[in-house]
Amino acid sequence: MPSACDPGARAQLTWLPPGGVARGISRRSRTIKADQKVRGIVHITSHTPYNARSGRLAAALLVAGGMLLTAACGDSGEDASGEDGAAADELAATWRTQPVTADDEALPQPRLWATDRAVVSVTSSGVRGYDPATGEDRWELPPPEGADAPCGAAPDVNAQGIGAVLYRPVNAASPDTCSVLGVVDTASGELLWSHDLTTPDPEYAAPGSSYTPVTVGEETVTAELVEDGLHRFAVADGAELPVPEVPAQQVCEDFYTDWRHSAEHLVAVTSCDEMTEAESEITAFDAASGEELWTAPDATGADDDIAEIVAGAPLTVTTQERLVSFGEDGQVAADLPLDRQDGYLAVEPGNFAVQGSTLVTTFDDSAQEFVGIDLTTGEEAWQKSPDGPAEGFVGGDDHVLSAYSAVADGTGGAPTHIARLNAADGTWTVEGVLPEDAGFTWTMAADDATVYVLAEPDSGGDGTLRIEAYERP
């Protein structure tokens, strides 16, 4: 039976580019299903970006507690068993939740949020909180008034455990409509406030970014709908906040602004006919205050739209062709073509890590080549060849936690290995492997003591997900 990493394994998919929705085009769903599944191989599902240049399926994984979580498939080797070559111990399962329905067309990217007070799953069937120690049900969030099922969610909660979810309106006129915003306190499961952002044209009442449809900072919640623009709200009470004014508004009678947002920053690329120094300009704002940080001629290129904000320190964005980071005054600190000598840098959301100011990623032509790039200079810090291709990265502050499937000595399969990765030099140490009956991984989160896995049960068939918790050594 071929594995999901075998070129012979078949998949059916539709592709949405890294930027999510093309401006003026309704959002399309992604469906990626592996026909053949093998125990220990990551199950590639609809939250997975597809890289058209290489045909590689890149699993998008989430982060919590300052850890990186990645997924990969590989063969035997020292990385599969630890740097000393000893067989890795199996991590003990502490609890597993009952499976819940998960429609990957209705919600392409389910979320897993983990805090010290609740572990939360966001799937198409609802938002549910569980006890971190026991896995017992704590709460289930009713949809806001006028809302149906979840269709998008913030990648992470803020430091207070506040999360944001987008829902389809009841009796939505279009399958693409995803426009009712609900904000939840994950400690209690209380819906703090909600807003219906549905526009008169339902085709455009959809997020501008498929990976970050809504973001939550310490003071503000931000969302952008196609053709409807940016929306900002106060975390505390849901009061709508003004959209920052871009400098071009002072000189342009008719202008177009494309927004991207993260928990810390807002980035606007504005173009109009009256501009003379550049075809467009880029402005960065503080997400909490809306204060303008700087404005500069758009170094990303007017015909190369910003796909995502990938880092905040330094502020770094991706386009379809480039990786650009900026200094505090808006001057370009690093400008890298994604198409490099060793292959095309994998910078789709979830396909890289940022730890400190180091970007950790792979090349789509050779996912077994890991590379660390200093975002302050654009210089390559290191390049490693671990035994097994990575399929997703997200960064943390202290160390990086990585998950990858590899053949283990004395076993008949390729169990999922959990390892600590040092972004400074690319070295890692295996903590253990997941048990044979672990489900197929969709996304993960972790704290110092526990790894949480949102997984499709091995015996549950398609269409359900559960949370699995494992002790870290």
mmCIF file of C-alpha atoms in Angstrom, residues 75-90 385-388 402 404-409 415-421 426-433 473:
data_model
loop_
_atom_site.group_PDB
_atom_site.id
_atom_site.type_symbol
_atom_site.label_atom_id
_atom_site.label_comp_id
_atom_site.label_asym_id
_atom_site.label_seq_id
_atom_site.Cartn_x
_atom_site.Cartn_y
_atom_site.Cartn_z
ATOM 1 C CA ASP A 75 12.495 6.871 6.391
ATOM 2 C CA SER A 76 14.705 5.456 9.110
ATOM 3 C CA GLY A 77 17.681 7.408 10.407
ATOM 4 C CA GLU A 78 19.060 9.193 13.422
ATOM 5 C CA ASP A 79 16.314 11.819 13.313
ATOM 6 C CA ALA A 80 13.697 9.078 13.612
ATOM 7 C CA SER A 81 15.180 7.673 16.775
ATOM 8 C CA GLY A 82 17.034 10.538 18.385
ATOM 9 C CA GLU A 83 20.528 11.959 17.926
ATOM 10 C CA ASP A 84 22.114 9.073 19.813
ATOM 11 C CA GLY A 85 20.445 6.470 17.555
ATOM 12 C CA ALA A 86 18.444 4.910 20.427
ATOM 13 C CA ALA A 87 14.835 3.924 19.761
ATOM 14 C CA ALA A 88 12.404 6.602 20.896
ATOM 15 C CA ASP A 89 9.956 5.778 23.691
ATOM 16 C CA GLU A 90 6.217 5.847 23.092
ATOM 17 C CA SER A 385 19.062 17.389 5.666
ATOM 18 C CA PRO A 386 17.022 15.532 8.310
ATOM 19 C CA ASP A 387 15.761 12.064 7.513
ATOM 20 C CA GLY A 388 12.204 12.836 6.458
ATOM 21 C CA SER A 402 8.141 19.156 15.527
ATOM 22 C CA TYR A 404 7.103 13.884 11.599
ATOM 23 C CA SER A 405 6.469 10.300 10.522
ATOM 24 C CA ALA A 406 9.485 8.046 10.036
ATOM 25 C CA VAL A 407 10.278 4.350 10.111
ATOM 26 C CA ALA A 408 11.397 3.295 13.599
ATOM 27 C CA ASP A 409 13.718 0.395 14.409
ATOM 28 C CA PRO A 415 4.998 6.201 13.814
ATOM 29 C CA THR A 416 4.692 9.931 14.367
ATOM 30 C CA HIS A 417 7.771 11.265 16.153
ATOM 31 C CA ILE A 418 7.705 14.327 18.426
ATOM 32 C CA ALA A 419 10.977 16.287 18.513
ATOM 33 C CA ARG A 420 12.407 19.573 19.791
ATOM 34 C CA LEU A 421 13.998 21.726 17.089
ATOM 35 C CA GLY A 426 18.673 23.362 13.001
ATOM 36 C CA THR A 427 19.456 20.550 15.461
ATOM 37 C CA TRP A 428 16.722 18.531 17.137
ATOM 38 C CA THR A 429 16.143 15.897 19.821
ATOM 39 C CA VAL A 430 13.337 13.348 19.649
ATOM 40 C CA GLU A 431 11.042 13.287 22.695
ATOM 41 C CA GLY A 432 9.069 10.180 21.720
ATOM 42 C CA VAL A 433 6.629 8.609 19.261
ATOM 43 C CA PRO A 473 8.924 13.840 28.910
#
